[in-house]
JSON list of C-alpha atoms in Angstrom, two decimals:
[
{"chain": "L", "resi": 10, "resn": "MET", "atom": "CA", "xyz": [-5.44, 29.88, -3.70]},
{"chain": "L", "resi": 11, "resn": "ASP", "atom": "CA", "xyz": [-7.16, 27.57, -1.16]},
{"chain": "L", "resi": 12, "resn": "GLU", "atom": "CA", "xyz": [-8.95, 28.55, 2.02]},
{"chain": "L", "resi": 13, "resn": "LEU", "atom": "CA", "xyz": [-5.99, 27.68, 4.26]},
{"chain": "L", "resi": 14, "resn": "GLU", "atom": "CA", "xyz": [-3.62, 30.02, 2.40]},
{"chain": "L", "resi": 15, "resn": "ILE", "atom": "CA", "xyz": [-6.17, 32.85, 2.61]},
{"chain": "L", "resi": 16, "resn": "LEU", "atom": "CA", "xyz": [-6.50, 32.31, 6.35]},
{"chain": "L", "resi": 17, "resn": "LYS", "atom": "CA", "xyz": [-2.71, 32.34, 6.79]},
{"chain": "L", "resi": 18, "resn": "LYS", "atom": "CA", "xyz": [-2.40, 35.64, 4.90]},
{"chain": "L", "resi": 19, "resn": "ASP", "atom": "CA", "xyz": [-5.19, 37.20, 6.94]},
{"chain": "L", "resi": 20, "resn": "TRP", "atom": "CA", "xyz": [-3.53, 35.95, 10.11]},
{"chain": "L", "resi": 21, "resn": "LYS", "atom": "CA", "xyz": [-0.32, 37.81, 9.24]},
{"chain": "L", "resi": 22, "resn": "LYS", "atom": "CA", "xyz": [-2.21, 41.00, 8.40]},
{"chain": "L", "resi": 23, "resn": "ASN", "atom": "CA", "xyz": [-4.39, 41.04, 11.53]},
{"chain": "L", "resi": 24, "resn": "GLU", "atom": "CA", "xyz": [-3.47, 42.74, 14.77]},
{"chain": "L", "resi": 25, "resn": "SER", "atom": "CA", "xyz": [-2.06, 40.66, 17.62]},
{"chain": "L", "resi": 26, "resn": "SER", "atom": "CA", "xyz": [-5.47, 40.58, 19.35]},
{"chain": "L", "resi": 27, "resn": "TYR", "atom": "CA", "xyz": [-6.71, 38.29, 16.59]},
{"chain": "L", "resi": 28, "resn": "HIS", "atom": "CA", "xyz": [-3.75, 35.93, 16.79]},
{"chain": "L", "resi": 29, "resn": "GLN", "atom": "CA", "xyz": [-5.43, 33.20, 18.86]},
{"chain": "L", "resi": 30, "resn": "ILE", "atom": "CA", "xyz": [-8.61, 33.21, 16.81]},
{"chain": "L", "resi": 31, "resn": "SER", "atom": "CA", "xyz": [-6.72, 32.82, 13.54]},
{"chain": "L", "resi": 32, "resn": "GLU", "atom": "CA", "xyz": [-4.52, 30.06, 14.96]},
{"chain": "L", "resi": 33, "resn": "LYS", "atom": "CA", "xyz": [-7.57, 28.09, 16.06]},
{"chain": "L", "resi": 34, "resn": "GLU", "atom": "CA", "xyz": [-9.16, 28.50, 12.64]},
{"chain": "L", "resi": 35, "resn": "ILE", "atom": "CA", "xyz": [-6.03, 27.25, 10.88]},
{"chain": "L", "resi": 36, "resn": "TYR", "atom": "CA", "xyz": [-5.71, 24.30, 13.28]},
{"chain": "L", "resi": 37, "resn": "GLY", "atom": "CA", "xyz": [-9.36, 23.43, 12.74]},
{"chain": "L", "resi": 38, "resn": "MET", "atom": "CA", "xyz": [-8.90, 23.42, 8.98]},
{"chain": "L", "resi": 39, "resn": "LEU", "atom": "CA", "xyz": [-5.72, 21.29, 9.17]},
{"chain": "L", "resi": 40, "resn": "HIS", "atom": "CA", "xyz": [-7.51, 18.91, 11.53]},
{"chain": "L", "resi": 41, "resn": "LYS", "atom": "CA", "xyz": [-10.47, 18.60, 9.16]},
{"chain": "L", "resi": 42, "resn": "ARG", "atom": "CA", "xyz": [-8.20, 18.07, 6.13]},
{"chain": "L", "resi": 43, "resn": "SER", "atom": "CA", "xyz": [-6.08, 15.44, 7.88]},
{"chain": "L", "resi": 44, "resn": "SER", "atom": "CA", "xyz": [-9.18, 13.56, 9.03]},
{"chain": "L", "resi": 45, "resn": "SER", "atom": "CA", "xyz": [-10.57, 13.58, 5.49]},
{"chain": "L", "resi": 46, "resn": "ILE", "atom": "CA", "xyz": [-7.30, 12.27, 4.01]},
{"chain": "L", "resi": 47, "resn": "VAL", "atom": "CA", "xyz": [-7.05, 9.40, 6.50]},
{"chain": "L", "resi": 48, "resn": "LYS", "atom": "CA", "xyz": [-10.71, 8.55, 5.85]},
{"chain": "L", "resi": 49, "resn": "TRP", "atom": "CA", "xyz": [-9.91, 8.23, 2.14]},
{"chain": "L", "resi": 50, "resn": "ILE", "atom": "CA", "xyz": [-6.92, 6.01, 2.92]},
{"chain": "L", "resi": 51, "resn": "LEU", "atom": "CA", "xyz": [-9.28, 3.75, 4.89]},
{"chain": "L", "resi": 52, "resn": "ILE", "atom": "CA", "xyz": [-11.90, 3.72, 2.12]},
{"chain": "L", "resi": 53, "resn": "ILE", "atom": "CA", "xyz": [-9.35, 2.98, -0.62]},
{"chain": "L", "resi": 54, "resn": "SER", "atom": "CA", "xyz": [-7.80, 0.10, 1.37]},
{"chain": "L", "resi": 55, "resn": "ILE", "atom": "CA", "xyz": [-11.27, -1.45, 1.86]},
{"chain": "L", "resi": 56, "resn": "LEU", "atom": "CA", "xyz": [-12.12, -1.06, -1.84]},
{"chain": "L", "resi": 57, "resn": "GLU", "atom": "CA", "xyz": [-8.75, -2.57, -2.73]},
{"chain": "L", "resi": 58, "resn": "ILE", "atom": "CA", "xyz": [-9.27, -5.77, -0.72]},
{"chain": "L", "resi": 59, "resn": "LEU", "atom": "CA", "xyz": [-12.83, -6.08, -2.09]},
{"chain": "L", "resi": 60, "resn": "PHE", "atom": "CA", "xyz": [-11.43, -5.75, -5.62]},
{"chain": "L", "resi": 61, "resn": "TRP", "atom": "CA", "xyz": [-8.83, -8.51, -5.11]},
{"chain": "L", "resi": 62, "resn": "VAL", "atom": "CA", "xyz": [-11.37, -10.82, -3.44]},
{"chain": "L", "resi": 63, "resn": "GLY", "atom": "CA", "xyz": [-13.80, -10.25, -6.32]},
{"chain": "L", "resi": 64, "resn": "LEU", "atom": "CA", "xyz": [-11.06, -10.89, -8.87]},
{"chain": "L", "resi": 65, "resn": "SER", "atom": "CA", "xyz": [-10.04, -14.09, -7.08]},
{"chain": "L", "resi": 66, "resn": "VAL", "atom": "CA", "xyz": [-13.63, -15.38, -7.03]},
{"chain": "L", "resi": 67, "resn": "ALA", "atom": "CA", "xyz": [-14.16, -14.49, -10.70]},
{"chain": "L", "resi": 68, "resn": "PHE", "atom": "CA", "xyz": [-11.08, -16.43, -11.88]},
{"chain": "L", "resi": 69, "resn": "THR", "atom": "CA", "xyz": [-11.41, -19.45, -9.59]},
{"chain": "L", "resi": 70, "resn": "ASP", "atom": "CA", "xyz": [-12.92, -21.95, -12.02]},
{"chain": "L", "resi": 71, "resn": "ASP", "atom": "CA", "xyz": [-12.35, -25.68, -12.64]},
{"chain": "L", "resi": 72, "resn": "GLU", "atom": "CA", "xyz": [-9.38, -25.00, -14.93]},
{"chain": "L", "resi": 73, "resn": "TYR", "atom": "CA", "xyz": [-7.72, -22.87, -12.25]},
{"chain": "L", "resi": 74, "resn": "LYS", "atom": "CA", "xyz": [-8.27, -25.56, -9.60]},
{"chain": "L", "resi": 75, "resn": "LYS", "atom": "CA", "xyz": [-6.84, -28.21, -11.94]},
{"chain": "L", "resi": 76, "resn": "THR", "atom": "CA", "xyz": [-3.74, -26.08, -12.58]},
{"chain": "L", "resi": 77, "resn": "ILE", "atom": "CA", "xyz": [-3.21, -25.51, -8.85]},
{"chain": "L", "resi": 78, "resn": "GLN", "atom": "CA", "xyz": [-3.45, -29.25, -8.21]},
{"chain": "L", "resi": 79, "resn": "THR", "atom": "CA", "xyz": [-0.95, -29.96, -11.02]},
{"chain": "L", "resi": 80, "resn": "TYR", "atom": "CA", "xyz": [1.51, -27.53, -9.41]},
{"chain": "L", "resi": 81, "resn": "HIS", "atom": "CA", "xyz": [0.92, -29.11, -5.95]},
{"chain": "L", "resi": 82, "resn": "LEU", "atom": "CA", "xyz": [-0.25, -25.75, -4.59]},
{"chain": "L", "resi": 83, "resn": "SER", "atom": "CA", "xyz": [-3.76, -26.77, -3.56]},
{"chain": "L", "resi": 84, "resn": "THR", "atom": "CA", "xyz": [-2.75, -26.76, 0.13]},
{"chain": "L", "resi": 85, "resn": "ILE", "atom": "CA", "xyz": [-0.15, -24.02, 0.48]},
{"chain": "L", "resi": 86, "resn": "LEU", "atom": "CA", "xyz": [-1.85, -21.41, -1.74]},
{"chain": "L", "resi": 87, "resn": "PRO", "atom": "CA", "xyz": [-5.17, -21.26, 0.21]},
{"chain": "L", "resi": 88, "resn": "ILE", "atom": "CA", "xyz": [-3.18, -21.00, 3.47]},
{"chain": "L", "resi": 89, "resn": "LEU", "atom": "CA", "xyz": [-1.04, -18.20, 2.03]},
{"chain": "L", "resi": 90, "resn": "THR", "atom": "CA", "xyz": [-4.16, -16.42, 0.75]},
{"chain": "L", "resi": 91, "resn": "PHE", "atom": "CA", "xyz": [-5.86, -16.70, 4.15]},
{"chain": "L", "resi": 92, "resn": "ILE", "atom": "CA", "xyz": [-2.78, -15.28, 5.91]},
{"chain": "L", "resi": 93, "resn": "ASN", "atom": "CA", "xyz": [-2.50, -12.49, 3.35]},
{"chain": "L", "resi": 94, "resn": "TYR", "atom": "CA", "xyz": [-6.12, -11.40, 3.75]},
{"chain": "L", "resi": 95, "resn": "GLY", "atom": "CA", "xyz": [-5.72, -11.59, 7.52]},
{"chain": "L", "resi": 96, "resn": "VAL", "atom": "CA", "xyz": [-2.71, -9.25, 7.44]},
{"chain": "L", "resi": 97, "resn": "ILE", "atom": "CA", "xyz": [-4.47, -6.82, 5.08]},
{"chain": "L", "resi": 98, "resn": "ALA", "atom": "CA", "xyz": [-7.56, -6.86, 7.33]},
{"chain": "L", "resi": 99, "resn": "TYR", "atom": "CA", "xyz": [-5.26, -5.97, 10.25]},
{"chain": "L", "resi": 100, "resn": "PHE", "atom": "CA", "xyz": [-3.84, -3.03, 8.28]},
{"chain": "L", "resi": 101, "resn": "ILE", "atom": "CA", "xyz": [-7.39, -1.85, 7.54]},
{"chain": "L", "resi": 102, "resn": "TYR", "atom": "CA", "xyz": [-8.08, -2.01, 11.29]},
{"chain": "L", "resi": 103, "resn": "LEU", "atom": "CA", "xyz": [-4.96, 0.13, 11.89]},
{"chain": "L", "resi": 104, "resn": "PHE", "atom": "CA", "xyz": [-6.17, 2.65, 9.28]},
{"chain": "L", "resi": 105, "resn": "TYR", "atom": "CA", "xyz": [-9.51, 2.78, 11.11]},
{"chain": "L", "resi": 106, "resn": "LYS", "atom": "CA", "xyz": [-7.72, 3.34, 14.45]},
{"chain": "L", "resi": 107, "resn": "ASN", "atom": "CA", "xyz": [-5.66, 6.13, 12.88]},
{"chain": "L", "resi": 108, "resn": "TYR", "atom": "CA", "xyz": [-8.81, 7.73, 11.53]},
{"chain": "L", "resi": 109, "resn": "LYS", "atom": "CA", "xyz": [-10.53, 7.60, 14.93]},
{"chain": "L", "resi": 110, "resn": "SER", "atom": "CA", "xyz": [-7.38, 8.93, 16.61]},
{"chain": "L", "resi": 111, "resn": "ILE", "atom": "CA", "xyz": [-7.14, 11.93, 14.29]},
{"chain": "L", "resi": 112, "resn": "ASN", "atom": "CA", "xyz": [-10.87, 12.59, 14.63]},
{"chain": "L", "resi": 113, "resn": "THR", "atom": "CA", "xyz": [-10.74, 12.79, 18.42]},
{"chain": "L", "resi": 114, "resn": "THR", "atom": "CA", "xyz": [-7.40, 14.57, 18.91]},
{"chain": "L", "resi": 115, "resn": "GLU", "atom": "CA", "xyz": [-7.55, 18.08, 20.37]},
{"chain": "L", "resi": 116, "resn": "THR", "atom": "CA", "xyz": [-3.96, 19.35, 20.38]},
{"chain": "L", "resi": 117, "resn": "VAL", "atom": "CA", "xyz": [-1.39, 20.20, 17.72]},
{"chain": "L", "resi": 118, "resn": "LYS", "atom": "CA", "xyz": [1.16, 17.72, 19.10]},
{"chain": "L", "resi": 119, "resn": "LYS", "atom": "CA", "xyz": [-1.33, 14.84, 19.18]},
{"chain": "L", "resi": 120, "resn": "LEU", "atom": "CA", "xyz": [-2.48, 15.61, 15.65]},
{"chain": "L", "resi": 121, "resn": "MET", "atom": "CA", "xyz": [1.15, 15.66, 14.46]},
{"chain": "L", "resi": 122, "resn": "HIS", "atom": "CA", "xyz": [1.75, 12.31, 16.18]},
{"chain": "L", "resi": 123, "resn": "SER", "atom": "CA", "xyz": [-1.36, 10.80, 14.55]},
{"chain": "L", "resi": 124, "resn": "ILE", "atom": "CA", "xyz": [-0.27, 12.02, 11.12]},
{"chain": "L", "resi": 125, "resn": "LEU", "atom": "CA", "xyz": [3.20, 10.47, 11.53]},
{"chain": "L", "resi": 126, "resn": "LYS", "atom": "CA", "xyz": [1.64, 7.20, 12.69]},
{"chain": "L", "resi": 127, "resn": "THR", "atom": "CA", "xyz": [-0.71, 7.13, 9.69]},
{"chain": "L", "resi": 128, "resn": "ARG", "atom": "CA", "xyz": [2.12, 7.77, 7.22]},
{"chain": "L", "resi": 129, "resn": "GLN", "atom": "CA", "xyz": [4.17, 4.98, 8.81]},
{"chain": "L", "resi": 130, "resn": "THR", "atom": "CA", "xyz": [1.24, 2.53, 8.65]},
{"chain": "L", "resi": 131, "resn": "VAL", "atom": "CA", "xyz": [0.66, 3.28, 4.95]},
{"chain": "L", "resi": 132, "resn": "LYS", "atom": "CA", "xyz": [4.34, 2.74, 4.15]},
{"chain": "L", "resi": 133, "resn": "TYR", "atom": "CA", "xyz": [4.36, -0.62, 5.98]},
{"chain": "L", "resi": 134, "resn": "TYR", "atom": "CA", "xyz": [1.16, -1.59, 4.15]},
{"chain": "L", "resi": 135, "resn": "VAL", "atom": "CA", "xyz": [2.66, -0.80, 0.74]},
{"chain": "L", "resi": 136, "resn": "TRP", "atom": "CA", "xyz": [5.93, -2.61, 1.45]},
{"chain": "L", "resi": 137, "resn": "TYR", "atom": "CA", "xyz": [4.05, -5.65, 2.75]},
{"chain": "L", "resi": 138, "resn": "ASN", "atom": "CA", "xyz": [1.95, -5.87, -0.43]},
{"chain": "L", "resi": 139, "resn": "LEU", "atom": "CA", "xyz": [5.03, -5.53, -2.64]},
{"chain": "L", "resi": 140, "resn": "ALA", "atom": "CA", "xyz": [6.91, -8.23, -0.72]},
{"chain": "L", "resi": 141, "resn": "MET", "atom": "CA", "xyz": [3.89, -10.58, -0.77]},
{"chain": "L", "resi": 142, "resn": "THR", "atom": "CA", "xyz": [3.41, -10.05, -4.52]},
{"chain": "L", "resi": 143, "resn": "PHE", "atom": "CA", "xyz": [7.06, -10.90, -5.22]},
{"chain": "L", "resi": 144, "resn": "PHE", "atom": "CA", "xyz": [7.01, -13.94, -2.91]},
{"chain": "L", "resi": 145, "resn": "SER", "atom": "CA", "xyz": [3.73, -15.31, -4.35]},
{"chain": "L", "resi": 146, "resn": "PHE", "atom": "CA", "xyz": [4.92, -14.88, -7.94]},
{"chain": "L", "resi": 147, "resn": "MET", "atom": "CA", "xyz": [8.23, -16.64, -7.30]},
{"chain": "L", "resi": 148, "resn": "LEU", "atom": "CA", "xyz": [6.47, -19.44, -5.37]},
{"chain": "L", "resi": 149, "resn": "VAL", "atom": "CA", "xyz": [4.08, -20.18, -8.25]},
{"chain": "L", "resi": 150, "resn": "ILE", "atom": "CA", "xyz": [6.91, -20.03, -10.80]},
{"chain": "L", "resi": 151, "resn": "ILE", "atom": "CA", "xyz": [9.11, -22.44, -8.81]},
{"chain": "L", "resi": 152, "resn": "PHE", "atom": "CA", "xyz": [6.28, -24.98, -8.51]},
{"chain": "L", "resi": 153, "resn": "GLN", "atom": "CA", "xyz": [5.38, -24.50, -12.17]},
{"chain": "L", "resi": 154, "resn": "ILE", "atom": "CA", "xyz": [8.95, -25.24, -13.25]},
{"chain": "L", "resi": 155, "resn": "LYS", "atom": "CA", "xyz": [9.06, -28.29, -11.00]},
{"chain": "L", "resi": 156, "resn": "TYR", "atom": "CA", "xyz": [5.66, -29.85, -11.83]},
{"chain": "L", "resi": 157, "resn": "GLU", "atom": "CA", "xyz": [4.49, -28.54, -15.23]},
{"chain": "L", "resi": 158, "resn": "PRO", "atom": "CA", "xyz": [4.80, -31.59, -17.57]},
{"chain": "L", "resi": 159, "resn": "LYS", "atom": "CA", "xyz": [4.72, -29.45, -20.74]},
{"chain": "L", "resi": 160, "resn": "LEU", "atom": "CA", "xyz": [7.95, -27.74, -19.74]},
{"chain": "L", "resi": 161, "resn": "ASP", "atom": "CA", "xyz": [10.02, -30.93, -19.40]},
{"chain": "L", "resi": 162, "resn": "ALA", "atom": "CA", "xyz": [10.83, -31.29, -23.10]},
{"chain": "L", "resi": 163, "resn": "VAL", "atom": "CA", "xyz": [11.56, -27.57, -23.46]},
{"chain": "L", "resi": 164, "resn": "PHE", "atom": "CA", "xyz": [13.92, -27.59, -20.49]},
{"chain": "L", "resi": 165, "resn": "GLU", "atom": "CA", "xyz": [15.73, -30.72, -21.67]},
{"chain": "L", "resi": 166, "resn": "ASN", "atom": "CA", "xyz": [16.47, -29.15, -25.06]},
{"chain": "L", "resi": 167, "resn": "ALA", "atom": "CA", "xyz": [17.63, -25.91, -23.46]},
{"chain": "L", "resi": 168, "resn": "ILE", "atom": "CA", "xyz": [19.88, -27.74, -20.98]},
{"chain": "L", "resi": 169, "resn": "GLU", "atom": "CA", "xyz": [21.49, -29.72, -23.79]},
{"chain": "L", "resi": 170, "resn": "SER", "atom": "CA", "xyz": [22.34, -26.56, -25.71]},
{"chain": "L", "resi": 171, "resn": "MET", "atom": "CA", "xyz": [23.26, -24.28, -22.78]},
{"chain": "L", "resi": 172, "resn": "GLY", "atom": "CA", "xyz": [24.31, -26.59, -19.98]},
{"chain": "L", "resi": 173, "resn": "SER", "atom": "CA", "xyz": [22.32, -27.09, -16.77]},
{"chain": "L", "resi": 174, "resn": "THR", "atom": "CA", "xyz": [24.10, -24.45, -14.65]},
{"chain": "L", "resi": 175, "resn": "MET", "atom": "CA", "xyz": [23.88, -21.72, -17.28]},
{"chain": "L", "resi": 176, "resn": "PHE", "atom": "CA", "xyz": [20.27, -22.59, -18.12]},
{"chain": "L", "resi": 177, "resn": "TYR", "atom": "CA", "xyz": [19.01, -22.45, -14.52]},
{"chain": "L", "resi": 178, "resn": "MET", "atom": "CA", "xyz": [20.90, -19.22, -13.84]},
{"chain": "L", "resi": 179, "resn": "PHE", "atom": "CA", "xyz": [19.35, -17.71, -16.96]},
{"chain": "L", "resi": 180, "resn": "LEU", "atom": "CA", "xyz": [15.90, -18.99, -15.94]},
{"chain": "L", "resi": 181, "resn": "ILE", "atom": "CA", "xyz": [16.17, -17.52, -12.45]},
{"chain": "L", "resi": 182, "resn": "LEU", "atom": "CA", "xyz": [17.28, -14.15, -13.82]},
{"chain": "L", "resi": 183, "resn": "ILE", "atom": "CA", "xyz": [14.42, -14.06, -16.33]},
{"chain": "L", "resi": 184, "resn": "TYR", "atom": "CA", "xyz": [11.74, -14.86, -13.76]},
{"chain": "L", "resi": 185, "resn": "ALA", "atom": "CA", "xyz": [13.26, -12.53, -11.16]},
{"chain": "L", "resi": 186, "resn": "PHE", "atom": "CA", "xyz": [13.24, -9.74, -13.76]},
{"chain": "L", "resi": 187, "resn": "ILE", "atom": "CA", "xyz": [9.57, -10.41, -14.61]},
{"chain": "L", "resi": 188, "resn": "ALA", "atom": "CA", "xyz": [8.70, -10.44, -10.89]},
{"chain": "L", "resi": 189, "resn": "LEU", "atom": "CA", "xyz": [10.49, -7.12, -10.35]},
{"chain": "L", "resi": 190, "resn": "VAL", "atom": "CA", "xyz": [8.69, -5.56, -13.33]},
{"chain": "L", "resi": 191, "resn": "ILE", "atom": "CA", "xyz": [5.32, -6.66, -11.91]},
{"chain": "L", "resi": 192, "resn": "VAL", "atom": "CA", "xyz": [6.25, -5.37, -8.45]},
{"chain": "L", "resi": 193, "resn": "GLY", "atom": "CA", "xyz": [7.48, -2.14, -10.05]},
{"chain": "L", "resi": 194, "resn": "PHE", "atom": "CA", "xyz": [4.12, -1.55, -11.73]},
{"chain": "L", "resi": 195, "resn": "ILE", "atom": "CA", "xyz": [2.29, -2.23, -8.46]},
{"chain": "L", "resi": 196, "resn": "TRP", "atom": "CA", "xyz": [4.67, 0.16, -6.66]},
{"chain": "L", "resi": 197, "resn": "LEU", "atom": "CA", "xyz": [3.87, 2.88, -9.22]},
{"chain": "L", "resi": 198, "resn": "PHE", "atom": "CA", "xyz": [0.17, 2.20, -8.70]},
{"chain": "L", "resi": 199, "resn": "TYR", "atom": "CA", "xyz": [0.51, 2.57, -4.92]},
{"chain": "L", "resi": 200, "resn": "ARG", "atom": "CA", "xyz": [2.70, 5.65, -5.33]},
{"chain": "L", "resi": 201, "resn": "LEU", "atom": "CA", "xyz": [-0.01, 7.27, -7.42]},
{"chain": "L", "resi": 202, "resn": "LEU", "atom": "CA", "xyz": [-2.88, 6.07, -5.22]},
{"chain": "L", "resi": 203, "resn": "TYR", "atom": "CA", "xyz": [-1.50, 6.62, -1.72]},
{"chain": "L", "resi": 204, "resn": "GLY", "atom": "CA", "xyz": [1.41, 8.93, -2.59]},
{"chain": "L", "resi": 205, "resn": "ILE", "atom": "CA", "xyz": [-0.87, 11.88, -3.37]},
{"chain": "L", "resi": 206, "resn": "LEU", "atom": "CA", "xyz": [-2.73, 11.45, -0.07]},
{"chain": "L", "resi": 207, "resn": "LEU", "atom": "CA", "xyz": [0.52, 11.08, 1.91]},
{"chain": "L", "resi": 208, "resn": "LYS", "atom": "CA", "xyz": [1.95, 14.18, 0.23]},
{"chain": "L", "resi": 209, "resn": "ARG", "atom": "CA", "xyz": [-1.08, 16.21, 1.34]},
{"chain": "L", "resi": 210, "resn": "LEU", "atom": "CA", "xyz": [-0.85, 14.71, 4.82]},
{"chain": "L", "resi": 211, "resn": "ASN", "atom": "CA", "xyz": [2.82, 15.65, 5.00]},
{"chain": "L", "resi": 212, "resn": "LYS", "atom": "CA", "xyz": [1.97, 19.21, 3.94]},
{"chain": "L", "resi": 213, "resn": "ASN", "atom": "CA", "xyz": [-0.50, 19.41, 6.83]},
{"chain": "L", "resi": 214, "resn": "TYR", "atom": "CA", "xyz": [2.19, 18.09, 9.19]},
{"chain": "L", "resi": 215, "resn": "LYS", "atom": "CA", "xyz": [4.61, 20.84, 8.14]},
{"chain": "L", "resi": 216, "resn": "GLU", "atom": "CA", "xyz": [1.95, 23.50, 8.69]},
{"chain": "L", "resi": 217, "resn": "LEU", "atom": "CA", "xyz": [1.27, 22.11, 12.17]},
{"chain": "L", "resi": 218, "resn": "GLU", "atom": "CA", "xyz": [5.02, 22.05, 12.85]},
{"chain": "L", "resi": 219, "resn": "LYS", "atom": "CA", "xyz": [5.18, 25.79, 12.17]},
{"chain": "L", "resi": 220, "resn": "MET", "atom": "CA", "xyz": [2.30, 26.39, 14.59]},
{"chain": "L", "resi": 221, "resn": "ASP", "atom": "CA", "xyz": [3.96, 24.30, 17.29]},
{"chain": "L", "resi": 222, "resn": "LEU", "atom": "CA", "xyz": [7.23, 26.23, 17.21]}
]
């Protein structure tokens, strides 16, 4: 049993003269917990962008640059990457604002509002990353199909045996399925990473809701 549950049990057992003291103690603990959770959300988001930047730098060699030029992505991909990092940096700023807001709040209602705002920001952040992953994957695949010279002979043989309409429908379905699988794995990763923190934050919100009634 954690410290909060012990406090709640003691609160129920105590006489009415101790009601205000116990309520303040429980609020203080919920405030401290919520602040800690949002701080971890901020830290994890920073570590995440550092990880992806490091991975990008590590794999950007001459072969990679040559492939990007072959696919005619040498202009659009850097722009897309710059925009993506800019959006993620903005989300990190929002996480920081949420953390500061929770740290400085002094009432139950304001703390509840800050918790809801944080949960909403995290959800938007996750959905943005999933959408960007799907879009980037499909963009690279489309340009690969269009400009990869090694695929021309393979596609010609497949079109002759299947017909152009059937082949391209099949190709789209295959790549869309692969993209959804990749996005699915990333969604599971985010659900595990941020889902646990959001679940704890939601538990704090429900406890505060009881106090506010």
